[in-house]
Coordinates of C-alpha atoms in Angstrom, one line a residue:
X1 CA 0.0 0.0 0.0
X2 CA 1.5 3.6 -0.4
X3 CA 1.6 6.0 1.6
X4 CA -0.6 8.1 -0.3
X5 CA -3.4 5.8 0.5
X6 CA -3.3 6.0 4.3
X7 CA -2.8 9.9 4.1
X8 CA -6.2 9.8 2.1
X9 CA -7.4 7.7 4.4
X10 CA -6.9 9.6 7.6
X11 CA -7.5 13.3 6.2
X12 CA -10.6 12.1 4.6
X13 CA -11.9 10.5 7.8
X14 CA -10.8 13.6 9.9
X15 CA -12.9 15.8 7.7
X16 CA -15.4 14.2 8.8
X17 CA -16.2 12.4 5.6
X18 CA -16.6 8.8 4.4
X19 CA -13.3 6.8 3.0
X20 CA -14.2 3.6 0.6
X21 CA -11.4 2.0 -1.7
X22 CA -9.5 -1.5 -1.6
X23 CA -6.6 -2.8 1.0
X24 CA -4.1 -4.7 0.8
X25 CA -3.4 -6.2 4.1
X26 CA -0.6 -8.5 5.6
X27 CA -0.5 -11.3 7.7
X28 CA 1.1 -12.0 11.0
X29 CA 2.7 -14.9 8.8
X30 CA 3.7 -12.5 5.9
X31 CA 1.4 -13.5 3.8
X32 CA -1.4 -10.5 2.2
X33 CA -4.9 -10.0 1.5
X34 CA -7.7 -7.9 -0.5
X35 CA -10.5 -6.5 1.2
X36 CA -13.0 -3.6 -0.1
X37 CA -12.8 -1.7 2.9
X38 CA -15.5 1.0 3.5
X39 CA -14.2 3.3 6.5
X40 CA -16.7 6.4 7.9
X41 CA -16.2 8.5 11.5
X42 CA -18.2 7.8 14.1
X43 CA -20.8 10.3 15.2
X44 CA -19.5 10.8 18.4
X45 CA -16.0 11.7 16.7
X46 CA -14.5 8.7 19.1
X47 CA -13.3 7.2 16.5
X48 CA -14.4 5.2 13.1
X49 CA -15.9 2.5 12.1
X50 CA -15.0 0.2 9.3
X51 CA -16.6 -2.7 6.9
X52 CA -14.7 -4.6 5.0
X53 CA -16.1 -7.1 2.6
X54 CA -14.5 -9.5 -0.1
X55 CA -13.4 -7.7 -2.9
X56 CA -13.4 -8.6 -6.4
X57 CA -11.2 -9.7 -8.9
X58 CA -11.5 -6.7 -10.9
X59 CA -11.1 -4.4 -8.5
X60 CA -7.8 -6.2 -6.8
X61 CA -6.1 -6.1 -10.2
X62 CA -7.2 -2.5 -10.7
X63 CA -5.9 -1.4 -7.4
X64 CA -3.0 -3.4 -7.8
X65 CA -1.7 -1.7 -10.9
X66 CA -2.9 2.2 -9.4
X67 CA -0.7 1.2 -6.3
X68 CA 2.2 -0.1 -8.4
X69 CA 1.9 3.5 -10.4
X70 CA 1.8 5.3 -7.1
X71 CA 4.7 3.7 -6.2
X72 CA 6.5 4.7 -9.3
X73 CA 4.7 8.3 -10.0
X74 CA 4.1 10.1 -6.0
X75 CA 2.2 13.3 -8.3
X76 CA -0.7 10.6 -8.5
X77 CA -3.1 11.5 -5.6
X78 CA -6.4 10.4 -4.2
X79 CA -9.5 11.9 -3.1
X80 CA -11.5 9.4 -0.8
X81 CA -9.9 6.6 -1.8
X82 CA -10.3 7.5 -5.5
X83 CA -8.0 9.1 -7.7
X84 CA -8.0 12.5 -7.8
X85 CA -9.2 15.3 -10.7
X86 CA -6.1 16.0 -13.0
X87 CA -5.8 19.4 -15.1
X88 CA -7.3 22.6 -14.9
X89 CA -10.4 22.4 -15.9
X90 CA -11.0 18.9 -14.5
X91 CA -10.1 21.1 -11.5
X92 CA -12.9 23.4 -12.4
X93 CA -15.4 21.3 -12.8
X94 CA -14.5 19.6 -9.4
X95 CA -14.3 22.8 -7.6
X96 CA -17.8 23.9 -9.0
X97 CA -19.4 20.3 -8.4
X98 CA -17.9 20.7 -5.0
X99 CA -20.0 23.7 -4.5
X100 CA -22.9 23.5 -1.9
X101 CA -26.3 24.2 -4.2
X102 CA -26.9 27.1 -2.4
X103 CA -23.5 28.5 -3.4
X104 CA -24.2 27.8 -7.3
X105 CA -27.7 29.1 -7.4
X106 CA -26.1 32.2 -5.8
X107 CA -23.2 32.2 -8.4
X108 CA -25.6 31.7 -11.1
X109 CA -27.6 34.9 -10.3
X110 CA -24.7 37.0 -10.2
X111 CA -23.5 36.1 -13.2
X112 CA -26.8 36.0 -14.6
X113 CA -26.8 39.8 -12.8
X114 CA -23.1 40.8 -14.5
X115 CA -24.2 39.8 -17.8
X116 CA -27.5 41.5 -17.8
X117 CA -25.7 44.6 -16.4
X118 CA -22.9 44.6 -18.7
X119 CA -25.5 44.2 -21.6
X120 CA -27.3 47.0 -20.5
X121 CA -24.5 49.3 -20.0
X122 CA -23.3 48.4 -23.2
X123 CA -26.5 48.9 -24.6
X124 CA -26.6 52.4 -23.1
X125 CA -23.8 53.5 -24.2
X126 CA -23.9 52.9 -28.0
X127 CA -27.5 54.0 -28.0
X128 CA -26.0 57.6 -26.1
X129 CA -23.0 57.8 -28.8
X130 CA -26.1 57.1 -31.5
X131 CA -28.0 59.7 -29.9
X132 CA -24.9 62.2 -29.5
X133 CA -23.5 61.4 -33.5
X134 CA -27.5 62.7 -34.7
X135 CA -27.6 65.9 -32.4
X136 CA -24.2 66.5 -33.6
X137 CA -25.2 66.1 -37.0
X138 CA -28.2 68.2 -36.2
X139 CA -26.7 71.2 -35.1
X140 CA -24.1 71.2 -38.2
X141 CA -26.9 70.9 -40.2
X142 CA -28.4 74.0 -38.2
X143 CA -25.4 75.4 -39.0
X144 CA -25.4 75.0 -42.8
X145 CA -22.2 73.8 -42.3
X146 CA -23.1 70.5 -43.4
X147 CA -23.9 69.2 -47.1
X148 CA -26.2 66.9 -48.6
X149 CA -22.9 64.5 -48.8
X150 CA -22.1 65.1 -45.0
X151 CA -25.6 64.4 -43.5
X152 CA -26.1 61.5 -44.7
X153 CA -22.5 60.4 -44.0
X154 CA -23.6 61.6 -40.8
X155 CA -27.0 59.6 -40.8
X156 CA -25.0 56.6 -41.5
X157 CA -22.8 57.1 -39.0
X158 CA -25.5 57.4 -36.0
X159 CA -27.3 54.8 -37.5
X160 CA -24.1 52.3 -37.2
X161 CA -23.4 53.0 -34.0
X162 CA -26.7 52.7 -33.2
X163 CA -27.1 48.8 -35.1
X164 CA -23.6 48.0 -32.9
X165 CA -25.0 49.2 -29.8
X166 CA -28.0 47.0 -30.5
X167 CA -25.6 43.9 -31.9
X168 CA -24.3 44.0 -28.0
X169 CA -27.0 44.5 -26.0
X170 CA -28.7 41.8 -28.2
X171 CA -25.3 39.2 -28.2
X172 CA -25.0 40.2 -24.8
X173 CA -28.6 39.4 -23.9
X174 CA -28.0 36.3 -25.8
X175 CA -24.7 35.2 -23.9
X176 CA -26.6 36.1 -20.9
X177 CA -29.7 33.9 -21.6
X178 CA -28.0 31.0 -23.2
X179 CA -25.1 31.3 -20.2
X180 CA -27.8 31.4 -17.3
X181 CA -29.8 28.2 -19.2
X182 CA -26.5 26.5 -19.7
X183 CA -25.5 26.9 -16.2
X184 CA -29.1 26.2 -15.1
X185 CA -29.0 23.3 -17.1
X186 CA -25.3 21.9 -15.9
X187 CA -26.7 23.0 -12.4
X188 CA -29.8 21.0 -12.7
X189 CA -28.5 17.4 -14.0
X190 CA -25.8 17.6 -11.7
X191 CA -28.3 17.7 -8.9
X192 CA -30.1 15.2 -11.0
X193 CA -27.5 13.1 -11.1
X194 CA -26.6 13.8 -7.4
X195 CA -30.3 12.8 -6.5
X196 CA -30.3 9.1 -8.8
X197 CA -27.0 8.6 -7.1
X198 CA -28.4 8.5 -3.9
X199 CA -31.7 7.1 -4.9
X200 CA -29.7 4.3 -6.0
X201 CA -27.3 4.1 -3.0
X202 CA -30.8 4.2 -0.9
X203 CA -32.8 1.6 -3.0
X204 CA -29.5 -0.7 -2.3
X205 CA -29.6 -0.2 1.0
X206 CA -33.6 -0.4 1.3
X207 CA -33.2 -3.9 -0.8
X208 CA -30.9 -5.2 1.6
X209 CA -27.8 -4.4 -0.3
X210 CA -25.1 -3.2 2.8
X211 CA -22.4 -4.0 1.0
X212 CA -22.6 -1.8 -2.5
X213 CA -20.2 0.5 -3.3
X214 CA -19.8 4.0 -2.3
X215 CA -20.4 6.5 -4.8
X216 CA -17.8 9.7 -5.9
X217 CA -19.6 12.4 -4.3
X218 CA -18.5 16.1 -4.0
X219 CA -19.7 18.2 -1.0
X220 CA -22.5 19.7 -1.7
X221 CA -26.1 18.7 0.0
X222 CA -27.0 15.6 -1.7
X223 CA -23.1 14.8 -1.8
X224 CA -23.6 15.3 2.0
X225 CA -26.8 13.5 2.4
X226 CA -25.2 10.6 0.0
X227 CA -22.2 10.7 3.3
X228 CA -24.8 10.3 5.9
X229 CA -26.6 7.3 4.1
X230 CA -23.0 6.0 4.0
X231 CA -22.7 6.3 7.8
X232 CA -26.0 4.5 8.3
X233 CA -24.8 1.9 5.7
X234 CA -22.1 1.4 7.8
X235 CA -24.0 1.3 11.1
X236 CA -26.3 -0.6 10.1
X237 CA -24.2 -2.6 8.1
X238 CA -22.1 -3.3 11.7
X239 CA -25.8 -3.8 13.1
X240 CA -26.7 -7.0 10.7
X241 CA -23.4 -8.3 11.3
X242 CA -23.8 -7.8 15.0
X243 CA -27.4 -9.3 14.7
X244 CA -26.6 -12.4 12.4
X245 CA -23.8 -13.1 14.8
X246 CA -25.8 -12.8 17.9
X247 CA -28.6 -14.4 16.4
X248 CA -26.4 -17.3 15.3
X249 CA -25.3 -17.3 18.4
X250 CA -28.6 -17.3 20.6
X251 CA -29.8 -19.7 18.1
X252 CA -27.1 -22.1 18.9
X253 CA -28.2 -21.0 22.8
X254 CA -31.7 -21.9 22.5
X255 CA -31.1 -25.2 20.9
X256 CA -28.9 -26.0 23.6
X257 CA -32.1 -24.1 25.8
X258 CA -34.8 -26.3 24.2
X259 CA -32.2 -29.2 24.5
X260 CA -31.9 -28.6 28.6
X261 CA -35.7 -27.8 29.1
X262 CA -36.7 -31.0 27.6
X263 CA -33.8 -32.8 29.7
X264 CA -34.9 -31.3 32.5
X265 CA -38.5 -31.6 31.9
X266 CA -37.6 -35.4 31.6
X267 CA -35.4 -34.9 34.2
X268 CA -38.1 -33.5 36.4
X269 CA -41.1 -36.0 35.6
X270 CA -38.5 -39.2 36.3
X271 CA -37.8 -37.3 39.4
X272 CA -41.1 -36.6 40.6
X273 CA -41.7 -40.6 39.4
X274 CA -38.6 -41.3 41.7
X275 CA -39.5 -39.0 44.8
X276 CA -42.8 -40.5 44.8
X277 CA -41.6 -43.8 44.6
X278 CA -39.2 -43.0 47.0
X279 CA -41.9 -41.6 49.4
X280 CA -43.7 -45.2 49.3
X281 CA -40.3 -46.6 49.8
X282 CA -40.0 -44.4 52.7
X283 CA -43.3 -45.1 54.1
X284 CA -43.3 -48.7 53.9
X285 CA -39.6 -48.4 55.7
X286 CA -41.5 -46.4 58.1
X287 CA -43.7 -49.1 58.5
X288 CA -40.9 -51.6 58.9
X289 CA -39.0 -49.9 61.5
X290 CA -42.0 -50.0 63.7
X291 CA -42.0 -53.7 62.7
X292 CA -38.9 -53.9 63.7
X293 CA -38.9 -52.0 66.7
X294 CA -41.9 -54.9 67.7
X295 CA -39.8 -57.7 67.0
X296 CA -37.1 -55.6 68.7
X297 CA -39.0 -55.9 71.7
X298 CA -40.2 -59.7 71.2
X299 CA -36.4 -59.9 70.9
X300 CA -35.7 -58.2 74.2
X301 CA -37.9 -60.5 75.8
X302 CA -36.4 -62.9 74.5
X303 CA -33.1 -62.9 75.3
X304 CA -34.2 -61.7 79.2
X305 CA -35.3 -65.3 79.3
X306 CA -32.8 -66.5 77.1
X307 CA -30.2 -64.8 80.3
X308 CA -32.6 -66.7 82.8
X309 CA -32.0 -69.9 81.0
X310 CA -29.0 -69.5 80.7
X311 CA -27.6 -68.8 83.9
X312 CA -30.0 -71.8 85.6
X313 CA -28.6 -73.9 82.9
X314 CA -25.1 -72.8 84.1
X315 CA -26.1 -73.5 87.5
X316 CA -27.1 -76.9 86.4
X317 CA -24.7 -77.7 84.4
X318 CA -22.2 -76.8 87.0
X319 CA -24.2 -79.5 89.1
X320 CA -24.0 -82.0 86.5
X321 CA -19.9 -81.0 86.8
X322 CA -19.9 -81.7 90.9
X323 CA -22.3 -84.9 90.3
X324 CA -19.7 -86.2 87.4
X325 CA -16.6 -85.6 89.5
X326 CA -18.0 -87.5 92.2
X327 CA -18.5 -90.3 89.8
X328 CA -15.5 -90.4 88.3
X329 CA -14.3 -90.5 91.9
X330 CA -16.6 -93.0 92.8
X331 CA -15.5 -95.6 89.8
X332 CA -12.3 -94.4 90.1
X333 CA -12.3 -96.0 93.5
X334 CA -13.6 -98.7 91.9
X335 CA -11.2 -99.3 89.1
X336 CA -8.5 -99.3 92.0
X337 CA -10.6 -102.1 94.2
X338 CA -11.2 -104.0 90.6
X339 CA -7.0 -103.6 90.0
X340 CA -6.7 -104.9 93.9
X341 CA -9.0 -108.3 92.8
X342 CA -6.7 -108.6 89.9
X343 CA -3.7 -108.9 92.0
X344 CA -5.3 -111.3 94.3
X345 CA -6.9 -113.5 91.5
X346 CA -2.9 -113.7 89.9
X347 CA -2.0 -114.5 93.8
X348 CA -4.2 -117.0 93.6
X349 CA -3.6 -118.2 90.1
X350 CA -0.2 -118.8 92.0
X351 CA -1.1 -120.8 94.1
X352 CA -3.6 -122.7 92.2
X353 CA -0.5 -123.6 90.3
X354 CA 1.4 -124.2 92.8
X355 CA -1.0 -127.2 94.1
X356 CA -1.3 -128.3 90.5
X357 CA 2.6 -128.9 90.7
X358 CA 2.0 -130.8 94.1
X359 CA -0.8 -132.8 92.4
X360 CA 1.5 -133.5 89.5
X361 CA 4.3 -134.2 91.6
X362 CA 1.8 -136.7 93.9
X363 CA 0.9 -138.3 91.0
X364 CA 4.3 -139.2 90.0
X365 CA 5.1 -140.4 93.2
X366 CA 1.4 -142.6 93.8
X367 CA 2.5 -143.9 90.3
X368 CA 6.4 -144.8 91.4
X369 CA 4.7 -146.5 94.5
X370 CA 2.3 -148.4 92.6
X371 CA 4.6 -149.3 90.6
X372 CA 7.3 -150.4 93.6
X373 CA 4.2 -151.9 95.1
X374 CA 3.7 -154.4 92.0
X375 CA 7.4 -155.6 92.5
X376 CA 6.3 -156.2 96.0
X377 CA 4.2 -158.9 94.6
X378 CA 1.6 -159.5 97.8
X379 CA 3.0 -157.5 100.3
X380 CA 2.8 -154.6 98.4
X381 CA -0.9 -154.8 97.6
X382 CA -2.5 -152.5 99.9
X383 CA 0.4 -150.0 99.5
X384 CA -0.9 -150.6 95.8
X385 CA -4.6 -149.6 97.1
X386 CA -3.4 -146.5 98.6
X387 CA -1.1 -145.1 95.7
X388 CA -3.8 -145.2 93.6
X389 CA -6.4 -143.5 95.7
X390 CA -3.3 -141.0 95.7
X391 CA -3.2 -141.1 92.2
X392 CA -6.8 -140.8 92.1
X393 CA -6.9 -137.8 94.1
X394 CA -3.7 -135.8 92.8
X395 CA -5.8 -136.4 89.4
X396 CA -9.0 -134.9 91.2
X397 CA -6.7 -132.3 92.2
X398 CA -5.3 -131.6 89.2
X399 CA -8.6 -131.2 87.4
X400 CA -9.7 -129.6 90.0
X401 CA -7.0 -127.0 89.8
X402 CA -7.4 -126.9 86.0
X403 CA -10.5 -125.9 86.7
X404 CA -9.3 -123.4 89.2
X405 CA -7.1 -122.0 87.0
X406 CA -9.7 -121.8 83.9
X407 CA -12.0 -119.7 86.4
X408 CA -9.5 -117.1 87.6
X409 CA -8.1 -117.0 83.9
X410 CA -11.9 -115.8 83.5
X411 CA -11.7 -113.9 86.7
X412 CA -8.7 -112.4 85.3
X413 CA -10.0 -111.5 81.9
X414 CA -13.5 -110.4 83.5
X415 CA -11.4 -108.1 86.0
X416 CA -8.8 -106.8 83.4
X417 CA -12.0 -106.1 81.0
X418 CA -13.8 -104.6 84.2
X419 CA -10.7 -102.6 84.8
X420 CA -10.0 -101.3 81.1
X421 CA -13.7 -100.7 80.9
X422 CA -13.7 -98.4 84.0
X423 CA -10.8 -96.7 83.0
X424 CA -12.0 -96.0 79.6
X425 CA -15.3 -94.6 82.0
X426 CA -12.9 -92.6 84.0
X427 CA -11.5 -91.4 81.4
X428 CA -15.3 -90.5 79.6
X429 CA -16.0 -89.2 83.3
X430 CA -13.1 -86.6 82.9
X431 CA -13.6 -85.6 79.3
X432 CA -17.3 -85.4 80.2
X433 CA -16.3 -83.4 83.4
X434 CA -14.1 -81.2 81.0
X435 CA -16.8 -80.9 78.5
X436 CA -19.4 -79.7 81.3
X437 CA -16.7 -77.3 82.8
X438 CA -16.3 -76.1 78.5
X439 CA -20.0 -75.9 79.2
X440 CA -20.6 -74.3 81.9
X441 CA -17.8 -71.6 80.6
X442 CA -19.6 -71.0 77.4
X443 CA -22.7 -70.9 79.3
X444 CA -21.8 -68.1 81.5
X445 CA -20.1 -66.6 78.4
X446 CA -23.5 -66.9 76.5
X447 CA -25.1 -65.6 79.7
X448 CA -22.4 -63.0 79.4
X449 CA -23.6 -62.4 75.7
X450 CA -27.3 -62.6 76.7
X451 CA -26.5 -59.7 78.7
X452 CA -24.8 -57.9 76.2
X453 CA -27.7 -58.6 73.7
X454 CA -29.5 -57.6 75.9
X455 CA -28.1 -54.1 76.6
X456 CA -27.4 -54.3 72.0
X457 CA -31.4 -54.5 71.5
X458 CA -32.1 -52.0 74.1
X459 CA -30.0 -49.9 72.1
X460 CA -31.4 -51.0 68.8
X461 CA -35.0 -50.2 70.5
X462 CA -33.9 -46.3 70.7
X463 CA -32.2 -46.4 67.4
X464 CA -35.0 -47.7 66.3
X465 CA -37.2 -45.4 67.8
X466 CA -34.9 -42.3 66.7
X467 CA -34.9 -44.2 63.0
X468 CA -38.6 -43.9 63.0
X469 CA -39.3 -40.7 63.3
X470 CA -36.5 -39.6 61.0
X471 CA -38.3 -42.0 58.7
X472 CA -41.7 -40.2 59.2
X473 CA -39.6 -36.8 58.8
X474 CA -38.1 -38.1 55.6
X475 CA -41.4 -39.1 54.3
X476 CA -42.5 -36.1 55.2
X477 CA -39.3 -34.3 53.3
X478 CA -39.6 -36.6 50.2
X479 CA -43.4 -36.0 49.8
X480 CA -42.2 -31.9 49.7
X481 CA -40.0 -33.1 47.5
X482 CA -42.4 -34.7 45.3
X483 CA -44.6 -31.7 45.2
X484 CA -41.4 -29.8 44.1
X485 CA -40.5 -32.0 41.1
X486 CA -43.9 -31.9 40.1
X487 CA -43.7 -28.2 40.3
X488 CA -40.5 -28.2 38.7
X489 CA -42.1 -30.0 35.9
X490 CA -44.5 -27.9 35.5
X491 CA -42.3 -25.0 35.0
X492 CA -39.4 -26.8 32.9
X493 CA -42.4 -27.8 30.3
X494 CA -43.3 -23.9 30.2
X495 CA -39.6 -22.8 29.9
X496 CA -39.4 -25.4 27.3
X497 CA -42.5 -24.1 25.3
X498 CA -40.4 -20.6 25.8
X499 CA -37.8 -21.5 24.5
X500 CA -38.9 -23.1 21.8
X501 CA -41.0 -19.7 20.8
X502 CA -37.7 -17.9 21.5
X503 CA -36.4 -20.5 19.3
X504 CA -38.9 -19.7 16.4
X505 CA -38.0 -16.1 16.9
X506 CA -35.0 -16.4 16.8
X507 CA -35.6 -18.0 13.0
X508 CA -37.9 -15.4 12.3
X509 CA -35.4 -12.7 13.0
X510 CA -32.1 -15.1 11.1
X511 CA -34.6 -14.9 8.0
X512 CA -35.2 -10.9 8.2
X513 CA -31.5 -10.4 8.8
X514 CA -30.3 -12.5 6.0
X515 CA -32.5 -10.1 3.8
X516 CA -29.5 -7.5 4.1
X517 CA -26.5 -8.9 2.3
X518 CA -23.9 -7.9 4.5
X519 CA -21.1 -10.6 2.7

């Protein structure tokens, strides 16, 4: 861009008027950019305000090439962003185009005025040197110094001035007529063309067209009413712009509006659903705390007489210990009397055996003396008689002792069975004397326990109690609650039927402002 462009720019916008031409602008990242940029002051004078829109590709490669002859030629200059009048009478014409109608109207009459004054005193005068050339002539002919020859030279010469003074007054009169029409004329179509320029510039903007370009205008009072309706191009140009955006925006808002109302309208009916579910919930839990605060109570009962029982079954059980001791004792005693016969029945299994060796040993000897007693022939006999009653009776005695010694074998057996058997019952007496003592233990420790249940369901009584009339205060909270979903419905279906006719509105306006072409 040259320099020449941004010192139009700035003394154009200081002046007060409107600045409209094409800019070249650069990137952060070097690169560059058209834009048809149409810059006018703010009203307030705190600053300006500029619209820029997409510019062609005729008018970039126009631009280009009157920058690029700038940039070689700095006698080019602008005017407004366009290029300025060259040569005297394109000077001229400027200057008088530039002048406010007022100004030329006024001009107009005084030349109109000159002319008619210069005709007339032009007029005047020949006719008073026409007039003066026949009293001249007069007076020599008064005289007699004049001839037939001389007055009529003389006629002629009145009568010529008098046909010049007429030629000027009448070329004059013509000039003035013909000037005045002319100027009336030039006057008249340029206000003519002034007027179609705005009527144009304001059918654009009354079709919607903010983004048209800005006409060459001078200064006079269309030019000036042509640089208003550019400032409200521009304002209202920054208005649609402003509008389209915020309307895009609030569109995009009351989607998202509509979106939430009916979430939360949802939102709110499943919650009134839920809070009147829950309140059911509630009250039936309500109703099962009291349930359970009876069969808290039934439970309380309960486990006073389960405590009773328990410490009477301790006390028995500890009974059942003293009684079991004493019998263990008792067979204890008994097992010792029972090992006491054992020894006795071995002593007399010794014994027993002892008299069976005598008996064996008796029969040998009744059968060695019955057998000396046959070699005795006669005298031996009765000897004979009596070793075999020996023999007899050692044999009784053995049997006899056989049979001894079968019975304490049993004895024996019978005794060491007796004595196993009561030591096994000993032993059953002790673990059962253990057991009762475990018993008794855990009974006093599930008396202990009773107790402690005890003093638990107490406790579980007041909870219970405390949990129940939270429970009704809940249920009294939730059904609140319920009434305020409900109401919350109510009012998320009308903020959703709001926003759905802000919604509409908002559509409504998007289509009026996309009327204006703005882009």
């Amino acid at each position: 861009m040259p320099a020449e462009a941004f010192r139009d720019l700035w003394q154009t916008l200081k002046s007060g008027r409107p600045w409209s031409g094409i800019v070249k602008n650069r990137r952060k990242n070097g690169d560059h950019y058209w834009v048809k940029a149409t810059a006018t002051p703010l009203a307030d004078g705190s600053g300006y305000m500029s619209v820029r829109i997409k510019a062609s590709r005729q008018e970039i490669e126009a631009a280009d090439q009157l920058y690029k002859r700038m940039q070689s030629d700095a006698s080019i200059r602008l005017q407004e962003g366009h290029l300025a009048r060259g040569g005297m009478v394109m000077r001229i014409a400027g200057w008088l185009a530039d002048l406010p109608i007022t100004r030329r109207v006024v001009l107009l009459n005084v030349l109109a005025g000159l002319l008619f004054v210069a005709s007339i005193s032009i007029g005047l005068r020949g006719f008073d040197e026409s007039r003066a050339a026949w009293h001249e002539m007069q007076q020599e002919q008064i005289a007699g110094k004049l001839s037939g020859t001389s007055i009529e030279q003389a006629r002629r010469t009145a009568e010529q001035h008098y046909e010049q003074a007429a030629l000027a007054f009448g070329v004059l009169g013509l000039i003035g007529v013909f000037g005045f029409g002319g100027i009336t004329l030039l006057t008249l179509h340029h206000i003519r063309r002034s007027v179609d320029v705005a009527t144009g510039f304001v059918d654009g903007i009354a079709g919607g067209n903010l983004i048209g370009t800005l006409p060459t205008v001078g200064r006079d009072e269309v030019s000036q009413l042509i640089v208003k309706l550019a400032v409200m191009r521009n304002n209202l140009h920054e208005l649609i712009a402003l509008i389209h955006n915020e309307v895009a925006r609030m569109a995009a808002n009351s989607e998202s509006l509509n979106t939430v109302a009916s979430e939360t309208r949802e939102s709110a009916n499943d919650q009134s659903g839920l809070a009147t579910t829950m309140a059911a919930a509630v009250e039936q839990l309500s109703v099962s705390v009291d349930q359970i605060g009876d069969h808290a109570r039934e439970t309380h009962e309960a486990s006073e007489l389960s405590s009773q029982h328990a410490q009477l079954g301790a006390a028995v059980i500890s009974g059942t210990a003293d009684e079991m001791s004493s019998i263990a004792q008792a067979v204890t005693t008994s097992a010792e009397a029972v090992d006491a016969l054992s020894v006795l029945s071995k002593n007399v299994s010794m014994i027993v055996g002892v008299i069976n060796d005598i008996a064996e040993q008796t029969n040998l000897l009744a059968l060695n003396a019955a057998i000396e007693a046959a070699r005795a022939g006669e005298s031996g006999r009765g000897f004979a008689v009596v070793a075999d009653e020996v023999r007899k009776l050692a044999e009784r005695t053995a049997l006899s002792t056989k049979e001894i010694t079968g019975i304490i074998a049993k004895t024996q057996g019978a005794t060491e069975q007796a004595t196993s058997e009561m030591r096994q019952v000993v032993d059953r007496v002790q673990r059962g004397v253990a057991l009762a003592s475990d018993a008794g233990s855990s009974i006093s420790s599930i008396s202990d326990s009773a107790t402690s249940v005890l003093r638990a369901v107490e406790g579980i009584n007041y909870s219970l109690a405390e949990q129940g009339t939270a429970a009704r205060e809940i249920a009294q909270q939730v059904e609140k609650l319920a009434q305020g979903s409900e109401f919350n419905f109510q009012r998320a279906t009308v903020i959703q039927s709001a926003a759905g006719d802000v919604h509409k509105l908002l559509k409504e306006l998007q289509t009026h402002a996309a009327k204006f072409r703005i882009t």
